[in-house]
Amino acid sequence: GNSVTQMEGPVTLSEEAFLTINCTYTATGYPSLFWYVQYPGEGLQLLLKATKADDKGSNKGFEATYRKETTSFHLEKGSVQVSDSAVYFCALRGGGADGLTFGKGTHLIIQP
Amino acid sequence: SAVISQKPSRDICQRGTSLTIQCQVDSQVTMMFWYRQQPGQSLTLIATANQGSEATYESGFVIDKFPISRPNLTFSTLTVSNMSPEDSSIYLCSVLGGTLTGELFFGEGSRLTVL
């Protein structure tokens, strides 16, 4: 079946630091890949997505590239802000499943 | 994108009771999904609800515990039956976005606390 593995948190960084949150997946075929963000007290929002190999999703300064050879979809941002503090979920859709399979989430804390 | 409204947004319930969560979407959608997010955990799919057919439940979830209705293309309900403290979670309704992209849009969730 499908599965998503992402780095454990919490991840604590200083403002303007470089961010990487690792995500790897297991799925049959060619899944679509997603990053969702959950800000404190809010619902889940789609941050970015990629639907085929070598696609790069980007939004709000965040980027992630669909790497089929390494089955990865790592989230990166060049300079984080305090407002980026949230829980980030990597997810995939594919392998015949209609719903999304989520990773466990990474709690990101940005300190001023 | 779809706008999804859930009711109640939060509730405190007594052990042994049941609660029905409503999900209203501002557009017609074929597929709706119900997820559970236990405290500090990721999202787990409970079931897929398609209009006009029985809901499809994931492993570990059964209809007697989580009955679902899907009377039309814009509305669904999830009931959490005979609740115990282990059912304390956020329950989220979601809908499938454009077929080509496959992302889900989520409601803000219903936070249930069972005493």
PDB file of N, CA and C in Angstrom, chain B residues 45-98:
ATOM      1  N   LEU B  45      -7.550   8.369   7.097  1.00  0.00           N
ATOM      2  CA  LEU B  45      -8.805   8.311   6.352  1.00  0.00           C
ATOM      3  C   LEU B  45      -9.757   7.331   7.013  1.00  0.00           C
ATOM      4  N   ILE B  46     -10.967   7.812   7.313  1.00  0.00           N
ATOM      5  CA  ILE B  46     -11.996   6.949   7.889  1.00  0.00           C
ATOM      6  C   ILE B  46     -12.768   6.260   6.769  1.00  0.00           C
ATOM      7  N   ALA B  47     -13.287   7.067   5.841  1.00  0.00           N
ATOM      8  CA  ALA B  47     -14.125   6.499   4.795  1.00  0.00           C
ATOM      9  C   ALA B  47     -14.269   7.486   3.651  1.00  0.00           C
ATOM     10  N   THR B  48     -14.661   6.946   2.509  1.00  0.00           N
ATOM     11  CA  THR B  48     -14.982   7.730   1.322  1.00  0.00           C
ATOM     12  C   THR B  48     -16.492   7.667   1.122  1.00  0.00           C
ATOM     13  N   ALA B  49     -17.098   8.823   0.909  1.00  0.00           N
ATOM     14  CA  ALA B  49     -18.559   8.890   0.784  1.00  0.00           C
ATOM     15  C   ALA B  49     -18.928   9.402  -0.594  1.00  0.00           C
ATOM     16  N   ASN B  50     -19.532   8.554  -1.385  1.00  0.00           N
ATOM     17  CA  ASN B  50     -20.015   8.950  -2.706  1.00  0.00           C
ATOM     18  C   ASN B  50     -21.535   9.002  -2.686  1.00  0.00           C
ATOM     19  N   GLN B  51     -22.079   9.982  -3.362  1.00  0.00           N
ATOM     20  CA  GLN B  51     -23.532  10.131  -3.384  1.00  0.00           C
ATOM     21  C   GLN B  51     -24.174   8.955  -4.091  1.00  0.00           C
ATOM     22  N   GLY B  52     -25.198   8.404  -3.466  1.00  0.00           N
ATOM     23  CA  GLY B  52     -25.950   7.328  -4.086  1.00  0.00           C
ATOM     24  C   GLY B  52     -25.404   5.946  -3.834  1.00  0.00           C
ATOM     25  N   SER B  53     -24.378   5.844  -3.020  1.00  0.00           N
ATOM     26  CA  SER B  53     -23.841   4.514  -2.713  1.00  0.00           C
ATOM     27  C   SER B  53     -23.386   4.467  -1.265  1.00  0.00           C
ATOM     28  N   GLU B  54     -23.154   3.266  -0.788  1.00  0.00           N
ATOM     29  CA  GLU B  54     -22.671   3.104   0.583  1.00  0.00           C
ATOM     30  C   GLU B  54     -21.248   3.654   0.700  1.00  0.00           C
ATOM     31  N   ALA B  55     -20.951   4.191   1.859  1.00  0.00           N
ATOM     32  CA  ALA B  55     -19.586   4.665   2.097  1.00  0.00           C
ATOM     33  C   ALA B  55     -18.618   3.492   2.122  1.00  0.00           C
ATOM     34  N   THR B  56     -17.411   3.772   1.720  1.00  0.00           N
ATOM     35  CA  THR B  56     -16.345   2.760   1.733  1.00  0.00           C
ATOM     36  C   THR B  56     -15.415   3.050   2.896  1.00  0.00           C
ATOM     37  N   TYR B  57     -15.295   2.112   3.817  1.00  0.00           N
ATOM     38  CA  TYR B  57     -14.531   2.315   5.038  1.00  0.00           C
ATOM     39  C   TYR B  57     -13.124   1.739   4.915  1.00  0.00           C
ATOM     40  N   GLU B  58     -12.182   2.435   5.544  1.00  0.00           N
ATOM     41  CA  GLU B  58     -10.808   1.962   5.582  1.00  0.00           C
ATOM     42  C   GLU B  58     -10.656   0.925   6.688  1.00  0.00           C
ATOM     43  N   SER B  59      -9.556   0.215   6.594  1.00  0.00           N
ATOM     44  CA  SER B  59      -9.277  -0.811   7.594  1.00  0.00           C
ATOM     45  C   SER B  59      -9.240  -0.177   8.982  1.00  0.00           C
ATOM     46  N   GLY B  60      -9.925  -0.806   9.916  1.00  0.00           N
ATOM     47  CA  GLY B  60      -9.957  -0.312  11.284  1.00  0.00           C
ATOM     48  C   GLY B  60     -11.151   0.564  11.605  1.00  0.00           C
ATOM     49  N   PHE B  61     -11.952   0.879  10.601  1.00  0.00           N
ATOM     50  CA  PHE B  61     -13.149   1.697  10.805  1.00  0.00           C
ATOM     51  C   PHE B  61     -14.366   0.930  10.296  1.00  0.00           C
ATOM     52  N   VAL B  62     -15.457   0.954  11.079  1.00  0.00           N
ATOM     53  CA  VAL B  62     -16.652   0.200  10.715  1.00  0.00           C
ATOM     54  C   VAL B  62     -17.869   1.091  10.721  1.00  0.00           C
ATOM     55  N   ILE B  63     -18.851   0.677   9.947  1.00  0.00           N
ATOM     56  CA  ILE B  63     -20.057   1.487   9.762  1.00  0.00           C
ATOM     57  C   ILE B  63     -20.837   1.643  11.062  1.00  0.00           C
ATOM     58  N   ASP B  64     -20.849   0.651  11.906  1.00  0.00           N
ATOM     59  CA  ASP B  64     -21.617   0.746  13.147  1.00  0.00           C
ATOM     60  C   ASP B  64     -21.067   1.837  14.060  1.00  0.00           C
ATOM     61  N   LYS B  65     -19.780   2.069  13.999  1.00  0.00           N
ATOM     62  CA  LYS B  65     -19.130   3.066  14.845  1.00  0.00           C
ATOM     63  C   LYS B  65     -19.158   4.454  14.185  1.00  0.00           C
ATOM     64  N   PHE B  66     -19.028   4.480  12.871  1.00  0.00           N
ATOM     65  CA  PHE B  66     -18.948   5.742  12.133  1.00  0.00           C
ATOM     66  C   PHE B  66     -19.927   5.740  10.956  1.00  0.00           C
ATOM     67  N   PRO B  67     -21.224   5.705  11.216  1.00  0.00           N
ATOM     68  CA  PRO B  67     -22.168   5.761  10.095  1.00  0.00           C
ATOM     69  C   PRO B  67     -22.077   7.085   9.353  1.00  0.00           C
ATOM     70  N   ILE B  68     -22.190   7.003   8.042  1.00  0.00           N
ATOM     71  CA  ILE B  68     -22.058   8.173   7.171  1.00  0.00           C
ATOM     72  C   ILE B  68     -23.275   8.259   6.269  1.00  0.00           C
ATOM     73  N   SER B  69     -23.745   9.485   6.089  1.00  0.00           N
ATOM     74  CA  SER B  69     -24.802   9.713   5.102  1.00  0.00           C
ATOM     75  C   SER B  69     -24.296  10.643   4.026  1.00  0.00           C
ATOM     76  N   ARG B  70     -24.831  10.483   2.820  1.00  0.00           N
ATOM     77  CA  ARG B  70     -24.444  11.347   1.698  1.00  0.00           C
ATOM     78  C   ARG B  70     -25.696  11.533   0.845  1.00  0.00           C
ATOM     79  N   PRO B  71     -26.620  12.361   1.304  1.00  0.00           N
ATOM     80  CA  PRO B  71     -27.924  12.471   0.634  1.00  0.00           C
ATOM     81  C   PRO B  71     -27.880  13.206  -0.696  1.00  0.00           C
ATOM     82  N   ASN B  72     -26.892  14.055  -0.911  1.00  0.00           N
ATOM     83  CA  ASN B  72     -26.794  14.789  -2.179  1.00  0.00           C
ATOM     84  C   ASN B  72     -25.337  15.159  -2.446  1.00  0.00           C
ATOM     85  N   LEU B  73     -25.109  15.917  -3.505  1.00  0.00           N
ATOM     86  CA  LEU B  73     -23.738  16.184  -3.947  1.00  0.00           C
ATOM     87  C   LEU B  73     -23.058  17.319  -3.188  1.00  0.00           C
ATOM     88  N   THR B  74     -23.747  17.939  -2.233  1.00  0.00           N
ATOM     89  CA  THR B  74     -23.132  19.040  -1.492  1.00  0.00           C
ATOM     90  C   THR B  74     -23.106  18.813   0.017  1.00  0.00           C
ATOM     91  N   PHE B  75     -23.539  17.669   0.489  1.00  0.00           N
ATOM     92  CA  PHE B  75     -23.719  17.490   1.938  1.00  0.00           C
ATOM     93  C   PHE B  75     -23.396  16.069   2.353  1.00  0.00           C
ATOM     94  N   SER B  76     -22.814  15.950   3.575  1.00  0.00           N
ATOM     95  CA  SER B  76     -22.564  14.640   4.156  1.00  0.00           C
ATOM     96  C   SER B  76     -22.560  14.773   5.670  1.00  0.00           C
ATOM     97  N   THR B  77     -22.841  13.694   6.345  1.00  0.00           N
ATOM     98  CA  THR B  77     -22.717  13.659   7.798  1.00  0.00           C
ATOM     99  C   THR B  77     -21.907  12.443   8.220  1.00  0.00           C
ATOM    100  N   LEU B  78     -21.185  12.622   9.306  1.00  0.00           N
ATOM    101  CA  LEU B  78     -20.454  11.539   9.958  1.00  0.00           C
ATOM    102  C   LEU B  78     -20.937  11.487  11.397  1.00  0.00           C
ATOM    103  N   THR B  79     -21.356  10.327  11.849  1.00  0.00           N
ATOM    104  CA  THR B  79     -21.749  10.146  13.238  1.00  0.00           C
ATOM    105  C   THR B  79     -20.677   9.343  13.959  1.00  0.00           C
ATOM    106  N   VAL B  80     -20.280   9.820  15.114  1.00  0.00           N
ATOM    107  CA  VAL B  80     -19.373   9.062  15.968  1.00  0.00           C
ATOM    108  C   VAL B  80     -20.247   8.459  17.067  1.00  0.00           C
ATOM    109  N   SER B  81     -20.369   7.150  17.061  1.00  0.00           N
ATOM    110  CA  SER B  81     -21.340   6.466  17.913  1.00  0.00           C
ATOM    111  C   SER B  81     -20.699   5.937  19.190  1.00  0.00           C
ATOM    112  N   ASN B  82     -21.516   5.899  20.250  1.00  0.00           N
ATOM    113  CA  ASN B  82     -21.074   5.296  21.513  1.00  0.00           C
ATOM    114  C   ASN B  82     -19.648   5.727  21.848  1.00  0.00           C
ATOM    115  N   MET B  83     -19.474   7.018  22.015  1.00  0.00           N
ATOM    116  CA  MET B  83     -18.132   7.586  22.126  1.00  0.00           C
ATOM    117  C   MET B  83     -17.418   7.198  23.416  1.00  0.00           C
ATOM    118  N   SER B  84     -16.111   7.084  23.285  1.00  0.00           N
ATOM    119  CA  SER B  84     -15.214   6.869  24.422  1.00  0.00           C
ATOM    120  C   SER B  84     -14.122   7.930  24.351  1.00  0.00           C
ATOM    121  N   PRO B  85     -13.363   8.111  25.415  1.00  0.00           N
ATOM    122  CA  PRO B  85     -12.288   9.122  25.370  1.00  0.00           C
ATOM    123  C   PRO B  85     -11.314   8.921  24.212  1.00  0.00           C
ATOM    124  N   GLU B  86     -11.154   7.694  23.750  1.00  0.00           N
ATOM    125  CA  GLU B  86     -10.247   7.432  22.624  1.00  0.00           C
ATOM    126  C   GLU B  86     -10.750   8.050  21.320  1.00  0.00           C
ATOM    127  N   ASP B  87     -12.014   8.446  21.280  1.00  0.00           N
ATOM    128  CA  ASP B  87     -12.573   9.087  20.094  1.00  0.00           C
ATOM    129  C   ASP B  87     -12.314  10.589  20.070  1.00  0.00           C
ATOM    130  N   SER B  88     -11.693  11.110  21.101  1.00  0.00           N
ATOM    131  CA  SER B  88     -11.354  12.536  21.129  1.00  0.00           C
ATOM    132  C   SER B  88     -10.373  12.823  20.007  1.00  0.00           C
ATOM    133  N   SER B  89     -10.799  13.618  19.064  1.00  0.00           N
ATOM    134  CA  SER B  89     -10.009  13.868  17.854  1.00  0.00           C
ATOM    135  C   SER B  89     -10.579  15.084  17.140  1.00  0.00           C
ATOM    136  N   ILE B  90      -9.878  15.488  16.092  1.00  0.00           N
ATOM    137  CA  ILE B  90     -10.452  16.416  15.125  1.00  0.00           C
ATOM    138  C   ILE B  90     -10.926  15.569  13.948  1.00  0.00           C
ATOM    139  N   TYR B  91     -12.161  15.779  13.548  1.00  0.00           N
ATOM    140  CA  TYR B  91     -12.732  15.060  12.413  1.00  0.00           C
ATOM    141  C   TYR B  91     -12.863  16.056  11.257  1.00  0.00           C
ATOM    142  N   LEU B  92     -12.297  15.673  10.121  1.00  0.00           N
ATOM    143  CA  LEU B  92     -12.251  16.592   8.987  1.00  0.00           C
ATOM    144  C   LEU B  92     -12.966  16.026   7.783  1.00  0.00           C
ATOM    145  N   CYS B  93     -13.740  16.882   7.169  1.00  0.00           N
ATOM    146  CA  CYS B  93     -14.392  16.575   5.913  1.00  0.00           C
ATOM    147  C   CYS B  93     -13.524  17.134   4.791  1.00  0.00           C
ATOM    148  N   SER B  94     -13.419  16.401   3.703  1.00  0.00           N
ATOM    149  CA  SER B  94     -12.647  16.915   2.575  1.00  0.00           C
ATOM    150  C   SER B  94     -13.280  16.484   1.263  1.00  0.00           C
ATOM    151  N   VAL B  95     -12.971  17.247   0.218  1.00  0.00           N
ATOM    152  CA  VAL B  95     -13.510  16.955  -1.103  1.00  0.00           C
ATOM    153  C   VAL B  95     -12.380  16.958  -2.102  1.00  0.00           C
ATOM    154  N   LEU B  96     -12.582  16.232  -3.151  1.00  0.00           N
ATOM    155  CA  LEU B  96     -11.586  16.145  -4.199  1.00  0.00           C
ATOM    156  C   LEU B  96     -11.652  17.384  -5.091  1.00  0.00           C
ATOM    157  N   GLY B  97     -10.468  17.954  -5.362  1.00  0.00           N
ATOM    158  CA  GLY B  97     -10.406  19.079  -6.268  1.00  0.00           C
ATOM    159  C   GLY B  97     -10.467  18.605  -7.709  1.00  0.00           C
ATOM    160  N   GLY B  98      -9.902  19.365  -8.598  1.00  0.00           N
ATOM    161  CA  GLY B  98      -9.928  19.011 -10.000  1.00  0.00           C
ATOM    162  C   GLY B  98      -9.355  17.629 -10.226  1.00  0.00           C
TER     163      GLY B  98
END
